[in-house]
Every structure is written in structure tokens, then in C-alpha cells.
Coordinates of N, CA and C in Angstrom, one line a residue:
X41 N -32.0 3.5 29.4 CA -32.0 2.4 28.4 C -33.0 2.6 27.3
X42 N -32.7 2.1 26.1 CA -33.5 2.4 25.0 C -34.9 1.9 25.2
X43 N -35.0 0.7 25.9 CA -36.3 0.1 26.1 C -37.3 0.9 26.9
X44 N -36.7 1.7 27.8 CA -37.6 2.5 28.7 C -37.8 3.9 28.2
X45 N -37.3 4.2 27.0 CA -37.5 5.6 26.4 C -38.9 5.8 26.0
X46 N -39.4 7.0 26.4 CA -40.8 7.3 26.0 C -40.9 7.4 24.5
X47 N -42.0 7.0 24.0 CA -42.3 7.2 22.5 C -42.6 8.7 22.3
X48 N -42.3 9.1 21.0 CA -42.6 10.5 20.7 C -43.6 10.6 19.5
X49 N -44.4 11.5 19.6 CA -45.4 11.7 18.5 C -45.5 13.2 18.1
X50 N -45.5 13.4 16.8 CA -45.7 14.8 16.3 C -47.0 14.9 15.7
X51 N -47.8 16.0 16.1 CA -49.1 16.2 15.5 C -49.1 17.6 14.9
X52 N -49.3 17.6 13.5 CA -49.5 18.9 12.9 C -50.9 19.5 13.2
X53 N -50.9 20.8 13.3 CA -52.2 21.4 13.6 C -52.7 20.9 15.0
X54 N -51.8 20.7 15.9 CA -52.1 20.1 17.2 C -52.5 21.1 18.2
X55 N -52.8 22.4 17.9 CA -53.1 23.4 18.8 C -54.5 23.5 19.2
X56 N -55.4 22.9 18.4 CA -56.9 23.0 18.7 C -57.6 21.8 18.1
X57 N -58.9 21.7 18.4 CA -59.8 20.7 17.8 C -59.3 19.3 18.0
X58 N -59.4 18.6 16.9 CA -59.1 17.2 16.9 C -57.6 17.0 17.2
X59 N -56.7 17.9 16.6 CA -55.3 17.7 16.8 C -54.9 17.8 18.3
X60 N -55.5 18.8 19.0 CA -55.3 19.0 20.4 C -55.8 17.8 21.2
X61 N -57.0 17.2 20.8 CA -57.5 16.1 21.5 C -56.6 14.8 21.3
X62 N -56.0 14.7 20.1 CA -55.1 13.6 19.9 C -53.8 13.8 20.7
X63 N -53.3 15.0 20.8 CA -52.2 15.3 21.6 C -52.4 15.0 23.1
X64 N -53.6 15.4 23.6 CA -54.0 15.1 25.0 C -54.1 13.6 25.2
X65 N -54.6 12.9 24.3 CA -54.8 11.4 24.4 C -53.4 10.7 24.4
X66 N -52.5 11.1 23.6 CA -51.2 10.5 23.5 C -50.4 10.9 24.7
X67 N -50.5 12.1 25.2 CA -49.8 12.5 26.4 C -50.3 11.7 27.6
X68 N -51.6 11.5 27.7 CA -52.1 10.7 28.7 C -51.6 9.2 28.7
X69 N -51.2 8.8 27.6 CA -50.6 7.4 27.4 C -49.1 7.4 27.6
X70 N -48.5 8.6 28.0 CA -47.1 8.6 28.3 C -46.2 9.0 27.2
X71 N -46.8 9.4 26.0 CA -46.0 9.9 24.9 C -45.4 11.3 25.1
X72 N -44.2 11.5 24.6 CA -43.7 12.9 24.5 C -44.3 13.4 23.2
X73 N -45.0 14.6 23.3 CA -45.8 15.1 22.2 C -45.1 16.4 21.7
X74 N -45.1 16.4 20.4 CA -44.6 17.6 19.7 C -45.8 18.2 19.0
X75 N -46.2 19.4 19.4 CA -47.4 20.1 18.8 C -46.9 21.1 17.8
X76 N -47.4 21.1 16.6 CA -47.1 22.1 15.7 C -48.3 23.0 15.3
X77 N -48.0 24.2 15.0 CA -49.1 25.2 14.5 C -48.4 26.2 13.6
X78 N -49.1 26.8 12.8 CA -48.6 27.9 11.9 C -48.1 29.0 12.8
X79 N -48.7 29.1 14.0 CA -48.3 30.2 15.0 C -47.6 29.6 16.2
X80 N -46.4 30.0 16.5 CA -45.7 29.5 17.6 C -46.5 29.8 18.9
X81 N -47.1 31.0 19.0 CA -47.8 31.4 20.2 C -49.0 30.4 20.4
X82 N -49.7 30.0 19.3 CA -50.8 29.1 19.5 C -50.3 27.7 19.9
X83 N -49.2 27.3 19.4 CA -48.6 26.0 19.8 C -48.2 26.0 21.3
X84 N -47.6 27.1 21.7 CA -47.2 27.3 23.1 C -48.4 27.3 24.0
X85 N -49.5 28.0 23.6 CA -50.7 28.0 24.4 C -51.3 26.6 24.6
X86 N -51.3 25.8 23.5 CA -51.8 24.5 23.5 C -50.9 23.6 24.4
X87 N -49.6 23.7 24.3 CA -48.7 22.9 25.1 C -48.9 23.2 26.6
X88 N -49.3 24.4 26.9 CA -49.5 24.7 28.3 C -50.7 24.0 28.9
X89 N -51.6 23.5 28.0 CA -52.8 22.8 28.5 C -52.5 21.3 28.8
X90 N -51.4 20.8 28.3 CA -51.0 19.4 28.6 C -50.1 19.3 29.7
X91 N -50.5 18.5 30.7 CA -49.7 18.3 31.9 C -48.6 17.3 31.7
X92 N -47.7 17.5 30.7 CA -46.7 16.6 30.4 C -45.6 17.3 29.5
X93 N -44.6 16.6 29.2 CA -43.5 17.1 28.4 C -44.1 17.3 26.9
X94 N -44.1 18.6 26.5 CA -44.5 18.9 25.1 C -43.5 19.9 24.5
X95 N -43.3 19.6 23.2 CA -42.4 20.6 22.5 C -43.4 21.3 21.5
X96 N -43.6 22.6 21.7 CA -44.4 23.4 20.8 C -43.4 24.0 19.7
X97 N -43.9 23.9 18.5 CA -43.1 24.4 17.4 C -43.9 25.0 16.2
X98 N -43.4 26.0 15.6 CA -44.0 26.6 14.5 C -43.8 25.9 13.2
X99 N -44.8 25.5 12.5 CA -44.7 24.8 11.2 C -45.8 25.1 10.3
X100 N -45.5 25.3 9.0 CA -46.4 25.5 7.9 C -46.2 24.4 7.0
X101 N -47.2 23.5 6.9 CA -47.0 22.3 6.1 C -47.0 22.6 4.6
X102 N -47.4 23.8 4.2 CA -47.4 24.2 2.8 C -46.0 24.7 2.3
X103 N -45.1 24.9 3.3 CA -43.8 25.5 3.0 C -42.7 24.6 3.3
X104 N -42.0 24.1 2.3 CA -40.9 23.2 2.5 C -39.8 23.7 3.3
X105 N -39.5 25.0 3.2 CA -38.5 25.6 4.1 C -38.9 25.5 5.6
X106 N -40.1 25.7 5.9 CA -40.6 25.6 7.2 C -40.5 24.1 7.7
X107 N -40.9 23.2 6.9 CA -40.8 21.7 7.2 C -39.3 21.4 7.5
X108 N -38.4 21.8 6.6 CA -37.0 21.4 6.7 C -36.4 22.0 7.9
X109 N -36.8 23.3 8.3 CA -36.3 23.9 9.5 C -36.7 23.2 10.7
X110 N -38.0 22.7 10.8 CA -38.5 22.0 11.9 C -37.7 20.6 12.1
X111 N -37.4 20.0 11.0 CA -36.7 18.7 11.0 C -35.3 19.0 11.6
X112 N -34.6 20.0 11.1 CA -33.3 20.4 11.7 C -33.3 20.7 13.1
X113 N -34.3 21.5 13.5 CA -34.5 21.8 14.9 C -34.7 20.6 15.8
X114 N -35.6 19.7 15.4 CA -35.9 18.6 16.2 C -34.8 17.5 16.2
X115 N -34.0 17.4 15.2 CA -32.9 16.5 15.2 C -31.9 16.8 16.3
X116 N -31.9 18.0 16.8 CA -31.0 18.4 17.9 C -31.6 18.0 19.2
X117 N -32.9 17.7 19.2 CA -33.6 17.4 20.5 C -34.0 15.9 20.6
X118 N -34.3 15.3 19.5 CA -34.8 13.9 19.5 C -33.9 13.0 18.6
X119 N -33.9 11.7 18.9 CA -33.1 10.8 18.1 C -34.0 9.9 17.2
X120 N -35.3 9.9 17.5 CA -36.2 9.2 16.6 C -37.7 9.7 16.8
X121 N -38.5 9.4 15.9 CA -39.9 9.8 15.9 C -40.7 8.5 15.7
X122 N -41.6 8.3 16.7 CA -42.4 7.0 16.6 C -43.8 7.2 15.9
X123 N -44.3 8.4 16.0 CA -45.7 8.6 15.4 C -45.7 10.0 14.7
X124 N -46.2 10.0 13.5 CA -46.4 11.3 12.8 C -47.9 11.3 12.5
X125 N -48.6 12.3 13.0 CA -50.0 12.5 12.7 C -50.2 13.7 11.9
X126 N -50.5 13.5 10.6 CA -50.8 14.7 9.7 C -52.2 15.1 9.8
X127 N -52.4 16.1 10.7 CA -53.8 16.5 11.0 C -54.1 17.9 10.5
X128 N -53.0 18.7 10.3 CA -53.3 20.1 9.8 C -54.0 20.1 8.4
X129 N -55.0 21.0 8.3 CA -55.7 21.1 7.0 C -56.6 22.3 7.0
X130 N -57.1 22.6 5.8 CA -58.0 23.7 5.6 C -59.3 23.2 4.9
X131 N -60.4 24.0 5.1 CA -61.7 23.7 4.5 C -62.2 25.1 4.0
X132 N -61.9 25.4 2.8 CA -62.2 26.8 2.3 C -63.3 26.9 1.3
X133 N -64.2 25.9 1.3 CA -65.1 25.7 0.1 C -66.5 26.4 0.3
X134 N -66.6 27.3 1.3 CA -67.9 28.0 1.5 C -68.3 28.8 0.3
X135 N -69.6 28.5 -0.2 CA -70.2 29.3 -1.2 C -69.7 29.1 -2.7
X136 N -69.0 27.9 -2.8 CA -68.5 27.6 -4.2 C -68.8 26.1 -4.5
X137 N -68.7 25.7 -5.7 CA -68.9 24.3 -6.1 C -67.8 24.0 -7.2
X138 N -67.9 22.8 -7.7 CA -66.9 22.3 -8.6 C -67.0 23.1 -9.9
X139 N -68.1 23.8 -10.2 CA -68.2 24.6 -11.4 C -67.7 26.0 -11.3
X140 N -67.5 26.5 -10.0 CA -67.1 27.8 -9.8 C -65.8 28.0 -9.1
X141 N -65.2 26.9 -8.6 CA -64.0 27.0 -7.8 C -62.8 27.4 -8.8
X142 N -61.9 28.2 -8.2 CA -60.8 28.7 -9.0 C -59.6 27.7 -8.9
X143 N -58.7 27.8 -9.9 CA -57.5 27.0 -9.8 C -56.7 27.3 -8.6
X144 N -56.7 28.6 -8.2 CA -55.9 29.0 -7.1 C -56.3 28.3 -5.8
X145 N -57.6 28.2 -5.6 CA -58.2 27.6 -4.4 C -57.9 26.1 -4.4
X146 N -58.1 25.5 -5.6 CA -57.8 24.1 -5.7 C -56.3 23.8 -5.4
X147 N -55.4 24.7 -5.9 CA -54.0 24.6 -5.6 C -53.7 24.7 -4.1
X148 N -54.3 25.7 -3.4 CA -53.9 25.9 -2.0 C -54.5 24.8 -1.1
X149 N -55.7 24.3 -1.4 CA -56.2 23.2 -0.6 C -55.5 21.9 -0.8
X150 N -55.2 21.6 -2.0 CA -54.4 20.4 -2.3 C -53.0 20.5 -1.7
X151 N -52.4 21.6 -1.7 CA -51.1 21.8 -1.1 C -51.1 21.6 0.3
X152 N -52.1 22.1 1.0 CA -52.2 22.0 2.5 C -52.6 20.6 2.9
X153 N -53.6 20.0 2.3 CA -54.3 18.8 2.8 C -53.7 17.5 2.2
X154 N -53.0 17.6 1.1 CA -52.5 16.3 0.5 C -51.0 16.4 0.3
X155 N -50.5 17.5 -0.3 CA -49.1 17.5 -0.6 C -48.3 17.8 0.7
X156 N -48.8 18.5 1.6 CA -48.2 18.8 2.9 C -47.9 17.5 3.7
X157 N -48.9 16.6 3.9 CA -48.6 15.3 4.5 C -47.5 14.5 3.8
X158 N -47.6 14.5 2.5 CA -46.5 13.7 1.7 C -45.2 14.2 2.0
X159 N -45.0 15.6 2.0 CA -43.7 16.2 2.3 C -43.3 16.0 3.7
X160 N -44.2 15.9 4.6 CA -43.9 15.7 6.0 C -43.3 14.3 6.2
X161 N -43.9 13.3 5.5 CA -43.4 11.9 5.6 C -42.0 11.9 5.0
X162 N -41.8 12.5 3.9 CA -40.5 12.5 3.2 C -39.4 13.1 4.1
X163 N -39.8 14.3 4.7 CA -38.8 15.0 5.5 C -38.5 14.3 6.9
X164 N -39.5 13.6 7.5 CA -39.3 13.0 8.7 C -38.9 11.5 8.6
X165 N -38.8 11.0 7.4 CA -38.5 9.6 7.2 C -37.2 9.2 8.0
X166 N -36.1 10.0 8.0 CA -34.9 9.5 8.7 C -35.2 9.3 10.2
X167 N -36.0 10.1 10.8 CA -36.3 10.0 12.2 C -37.3 8.8 12.5
X168 N -38.3 8.7 11.6 CA -39.3 7.6 11.7 C -38.6 6.3 11.5
X169 N -37.6 6.2 10.6 CA -37.0 4.9 10.3 C -36.2 4.4 11.5
X170 N -35.9 5.3 12.5 CA -35.1 4.8 13.6 C -36.0 4.3 14.7
X171 N -37.3 4.4 14.6 CA -38.2 3.8 15.5 C -38.5 2.3 15.2
X172 N -38.6 1.5 16.2 CA -39.0 0.1 15.9 C -40.4 -0.1 15.7
X173 N -41.3 0.9 15.9 CA -42.7 0.8 15.7 C -43.3 2.1 15.2
X174 N -42.8 2.5 14.0 CA -43.2 3.8 13.5 C -44.5 3.7 12.8
X175 N -45.3 4.7 13.1 CA -46.7 4.8 12.6 C -47.0 6.2 12.0
X176 N -47.6 6.3 10.9 CA -48.1 7.5 10.3 C -49.6 7.5 10.2
X177 N -50.3 8.5 10.7 CA -51.7 8.6 10.6 C -52.1 9.9 9.9
X178 N -52.8 9.7 8.8 CA -53.3 10.9 8.0 C -54.7 11.1 8.4
X179 N -55.0 12.3 8.9 CA -56.4 12.6 9.3 C -57.1 13.1 8.0
X180 N -58.0 12.2 7.5 CA -58.7 12.4 6.3 C -60.2 12.8 6.6
X181 N -61.1 12.3 5.8 CA -62.5 12.7 6.0 C -63.4 11.7 5.2
X182 N -64.6 11.6 5.6 CA -65.6 10.8 4.8 C -65.7 11.5 3.4
X183 N -65.5 12.8 3.3 CA -65.5 13.5 2.0 C -64.4 13.0 1.1
X184 N -63.4 12.3 1.6 CA -62.4 11.8 0.8 C -62.6 10.4 0.2
X185 N -63.8 9.8 0.6 CA -64.2 8.5 0.1 C -64.9 8.7 -1.2
X186 N -64.7 7.8 -2.2 CA -65.3 7.9 -3.5 C -66.8 8.1 -3.5
X187 N -67.4 7.3 -2.6 CA -68.9 7.3 -2.5 C -69.5 8.5 -1.9
X188 N -68.6 9.3 -1.2 CA -69.1 10.5 -0.5 C -68.6 11.8 -1.1
X189 N -68.1 11.8 -2.3 CA -67.6 13.1 -2.9 C -68.8 14.0 -3.1
X190 N -68.6 15.3 -2.9 CA -69.6 16.3 -3.0 C -69.2 17.4 -4.0
X191 N -70.0 17.7 -5.0 CA -69.7 18.8 -5.9 C -69.7 20.1 -5.2
X192 N -70.4 20.2 -4.0 CA -70.4 21.5 -3.3 C -69.3 21.7 -2.3
X193 N -68.4 20.7 -2.2 CA -67.2 20.8 -1.3 C -66.0 20.4 -2.2
X194 N -65.7 21.1 -3.2 CA -64.8 20.6 -4.3 C -63.4 20.5 -3.9
X195 N -62.7 21.5 -3.3 CA -61.3 21.4 -3.1 C -61.0 20.5 -1.9
X196 N -61.9 20.5 -0.9 CA -61.7 19.7 0.3 C -61.9 18.2 -0.1
X197 N -62.9 17.9 -0.8 CA -63.1 16.5 -1.2 C -61.9 16.0 -2.0
X198 N -61.5 16.8 -3.0 CA -60.5 16.3 -3.9 C -59.1 16.2 -3.1
X199 N -58.9 17.1 -2.2 CA -57.7 17.0 -1.4 C -57.6 15.8 -0.5
X200 N -58.8 15.4 0.1 CA -58.8 14.3 1.0 C -58.8 13.0 0.2
X201 N -59.4 13.0 -1.0 CA -59.3 11.9 -1.9 C -57.9 11.6 -2.3
X202 N -57.2 12.7 -2.6 CA -55.7 12.6 -2.9 C -54.9 12.1 -1.6
X203 N -55.3 12.6 -0.5 CA -54.6 12.1 0.8 C -54.8 10.6 1.0
X204 N -56.0 10.1 0.7 CA -56.3 8.7 0.9 C -55.4 7.9 -0.1
X205 N -55.3 8.4 -1.4 CA -54.5 7.8 -2.4 C -53.0 7.8 -1.9
X206 N -52.6 8.9 -1.4 CA -51.2 9.0 -0.9 C -51.0 8.0 0.2
X207 N -52.0 7.8 1.1 CA -51.9 6.8 2.2 C -51.5 5.4 1.6
X208 N -52.3 5.0 0.6 CA -52.0 3.7 0.0 C -50.6 3.6 -0.6
X209 N -50.1 4.7 -1.3 CA -48.8 4.7 -1.9 C -47.7 4.7 -0.8
X210 N -47.9 5.6 0.2 CA -46.9 5.6 1.3 C -46.8 4.3 2.0
X211 N -47.9 3.7 2.2 CA -47.8 2.3 2.9 C -47.0 1.3 2.1
X212 N -47.3 1.4 0.8 CA -46.5 0.5 -0.1 C -45.0 0.8 -0.1
X213 N -44.7 2.1 -0.2 CA -43.3 2.5 -0.3 C -42.5 2.3 1.0
X214 N -43.2 2.3 2.2 CA -42.6 2.3 3.5 C -42.7 0.9 4.1
X215 N -43.4 0.0 3.4 CA -43.6 -1.4 4.0 C -42.2 -2.0 4.3
X216 N -41.3 -1.9 3.4 CA -40.0 -2.6 3.6 C -39.2 -2.0 4.8
X217 N -39.6 -0.7 5.2 CA -38.9 -0.1 6.3 C -39.7 -0.3 7.6
X218 N -40.8 -1.1 7.6 CA -41.5 -1.4 8.8 C -42.3 -0.2 9.3
X219 N -42.7 0.8 8.4 CA -43.5 1.9 8.8 C -44.9 1.7 8.3
X220 N -45.8 1.8 9.3 CA -47.3 1.6 9.0 C -47.9 3.0 8.7
X221 N -48.7 3.0 7.7 CA -49.4 4.3 7.3 C -50.9 4.0 7.1
X222 N -51.7 4.8 7.7 CA -53.2 4.7 7.6 C -53.8 6.0 7.5
X223 N -55.0 6.1 7.0 CA -55.8 7.4 7.1 C -57.1 7.1 7.9
X224 N -57.6 8.2 8.5 CA -58.7 8.0 9.4 C -59.7 9.1 9.1
X225 N -61.0 8.7 9.1 CA -62.1 9.7 9.1 C -62.6 9.9 10.6
X226 N -62.4 11.1 11.1 CA -62.8 11.3 12.5 C -64.3 11.5 12.7
X227 N -65.1 11.6 11.6 CA -66.5 11.9 11.7 C -66.7 13.4 11.8
X228 N -68.0 13.8 11.9 CA -68.3 15.2 12.0 C -68.1 15.7 13.4
X229 N -67.2 16.5 13.6 CA -66.7 16.8 15.0 C -66.9 18.3 15.3
X230 N -67.2 18.6 16.5 CA -67.4 20.0 16.9 C -66.1 20.7 17.1
X231 N -65.7 21.3 16.0 CA -64.4 22.1 15.9 C -64.7 23.4 15.2
X232 N -63.7 24.2 15.0 CA -63.8 25.4 14.2 C -64.2 25.1 12.8
X233 N -63.7 23.9 12.3 CA -64.0 23.5 11.0 C -65.4 22.8 10.9
X234 N -65.7 22.0 11.9 CA -66.9 21.2 11.8 C -68.2 22.0 12.3
X235 N -68.0 23.0 13.1 CA -69.1 23.8 13.6 C -69.7 23.3 14.9
X236 N -70.6 24.1 15.5 CA -71.1 23.8 16.8 C -72.2 22.7 16.7
X237 N -72.8 22.5 15.6 CA -73.9 21.5 15.5 C -73.4 20.1 15.2
X238 N -72.1 19.9 15.1 CA -71.6 18.6 14.8 C -71.9 17.7 16.0
X239 N -72.2 16.4 15.8 CA -72.6 15.5 16.8 C -71.4 14.9 17.7
X240 N -70.2 15.0 17.2 CA -69.1 14.4 17.9 C -68.2 15.4 18.6
X241 N -67.7 15.0 19.8 CA -66.7 15.8 20.5 C -65.4 15.6 19.9
X242 N -64.4 16.5 20.1 CA -63.1 16.3 19.6 C -62.4 15.0 20.1
X243 N -62.8 14.7 21.4 CA -62.2 13.4 21.9 C -62.7 12.2 21.1
X244 N -64.0 12.2 20.8 CA -64.5 11.1 20.0 C -63.9 11.1 18.6
X245 N -63.7 12.3 18.0 CA -63.0 12.3 16.7 C -61.6 11.9 16.8
X246 N -60.9 12.0 17.9 CA -59.5 11.7 18.0 C -59.3 10.2 18.3
X247 N -60.3 9.5 18.8 CA -60.2 8.1 19.3 C -59.4 7.2 18.3
X248 N -59.9 7.1 17.1 CA -59.3 6.2 16.1 C -57.9 6.5 15.8
X249 N -57.6 7.8 15.7 CA -56.2 8.2 15.4 C -55.3 7.8 16.6
X250 N -55.8 8.0 17.8 CA -54.9 7.6 19.0 C -54.7 6.1 19.0
X251 N -55.8 5.4 18.7 CA -55.7 3.9 18.7 C -54.7 3.4 17.6
X252 N -54.8 4.0 16.4 CA -53.8 3.7 15.3 C -52.4 4.0 15.7
X253 N -52.2 5.1 16.5 CA -50.9 5.5 16.9 C -50.3 4.6 18.0
X254 N -51.1 3.9 18.7 CA -50.6 3.2 19.9 C -50.9 1.7 19.9
X255 N -52.1 1.3 19.8 CA -52.5 -0.1 20.1 C -53.0 -0.9 18.9
X256 N -53.2 -0.3 17.8 CA -53.8 -1.0 16.6 C -52.8 -2.0 16.1
X257 N -53.3 -3.2 15.7 CA -52.4 -4.2 15.1 C -51.7 -3.6 13.9
X258 N -50.4 -3.9 13.8 CA -49.6 -3.4 12.7 C -49.9 -4.0 11.3
X259 N -50.7 -5.0 11.3 CA -51.1 -5.6 10.0 C -52.2 -4.7 9.4
X260 N -52.8 -3.8 10.1 CA -53.7 -2.8 9.5 C -52.7 -1.7 8.9
X261 N -52.6 -1.7 7.6 CA -51.7 -0.9 6.9 C -52.2 -0.5 5.5
X262 N -52.1 0.8 5.2 CA -52.6 1.3 3.9 C -54.1 1.3 3.8
X263 N -54.7 1.5 5.0 CA -56.2 1.4 5.1 C -56.8 2.7 5.5
X264 N -58.1 2.8 5.3 CA -58.9 4.0 5.7 C -59.8 3.5 6.8
X265 N -59.8 4.2 7.9 CA -60.6 3.7 9.1 C -61.5 4.7 9.6
X266 N -62.7 4.3 10.2 CA -63.6 5.1 10.9 C -64.1 4.3 12.1
X267 N -64.1 4.9 13.3 CA -64.5 4.1 14.5 C -63.8 2.8 14.7
X268 N -62.5 2.8 14.4 CA -61.6 1.7 14.6 C -61.9 0.5 13.6
X269 N -62.7 0.8 12.6 CA -63.0 -0.2 11.6 C -62.5 0.2 10.2
X270 N -62.0 -0.7 9.4 CA -61.6 -0.4 8.1 C -62.8 -0.2 7.2
X271 N -62.8 0.9 6.5 CA -63.9 1.2 5.6 C -63.4 1.4 4.2
X272 N -64.2 1.5 3.2 CA -63.8 1.7 1.8 C -63.3 3.1 1.5
X273 N -62.2 3.1 0.7 CA -61.7 4.4 0.3 C -62.7 5.1 -0.6

């Protein structure tokens, strides 16, 4: 019966760090999880760590052909998607600032961190629209808040600022379809990106995203959250 069907969640960049912690948290809540990575082998290795039904799949969010192929593949396996978590991203700003960064690096970071999530929502909209409780969570950063922009982290800050703006616009555009869209700051987390000195574990970084995907009130929409609280964009 439809009412007993497990909910499904897709997490981009779900093979490590915060993405894997989100996948583990949702699997523990009974969700069927789809883990994507730019490497199928990495996605499969991550899937093996979860003691539940997991679909590992290769996906590059900067490549529309890759996104479209994944949609076509998954449409043969699933009839709806309940949660889309846009977690994949890059942080390439070491040793540069807003005065030295190249157009090429700005392009590549914006493409991965902001345009990728927009295209994911567009491509998966038919599957999301079939869910009675569809939720989209964009994993952003405090660096994407206006008050925390840093000239020393130029492409990452601008891409997350754009992602937060896209969150507002996607929530507006999808409101009539009953699809909730929010962005989340996971905090400074011990990952390959965050480094070993970060104060938060991946599980702590994943908590708000998991909550937004599952139990958060649906009237929280088009917002930016940290530690389950709405904060300023």
C-alpha cells in the first residue's frame, strides 16, 4: 500500500563527510537512501557502510548530461522522491582572494555549488512532485550569509550566497506544488573540507539537514537554518 511505502532521499556527495552522515541518519529513520558521488566506486563503498537499502549512483552535478542520465536511471527504479539534499560542493579558494581569483575558478565553483543544485531541482521535479511531503535541503555555509562574507574565500562565499538566494527563489516557485525548500549551515565540521581542527563532528553537522528532511514543520520554507533555528541570510 502507498501509505506504508518507505520514503526515499537522494543525497549528492553522499559518499563522505556531512553527506554520508546525513545518509546514515536518514537510513536509521527508515528512509531508502540514494547516495551519489562523482565516482561510482566511492558511492558503492559508502553504500556498503549503511546497513539498509541504498542505491549508489555516479553523478556529477556540474554536468547536465550526468544529471539527466541519473534521472532516467532512477525513474526505472523509483516512482517518487521525497527528499533531495544538495550537499555536493567544492572549496577551492586556498591561497587566493577576491583580488586574485580567476574567472575560471569563479565559474567552476559557482557551477558546482549553486548552479548544480538548481539543475538538480529542475531535473528531479517530476519525481519530487509525486511525493505528498517533498522537501529540498541545500547544504550551504555561514560563508553564504551576507554578514559573514570573506574576501579571502571568494568563490566559495559567492557560490553559497547564490545558493541561499536560489533557495528563496525555489521555495517561491515550488510553493504551489507543496515542495518545501530550505538551506542549512552545518557549522565548521571535521571533514576533508573542514579539516581536522574543526569543532563539530559530521553527525553534528548533519543534524539540522536530517531534521529538515524528516520532522521539521513544513511552514519553515525558504529559510536559512543553523542548529534547527532560522538565521539571517
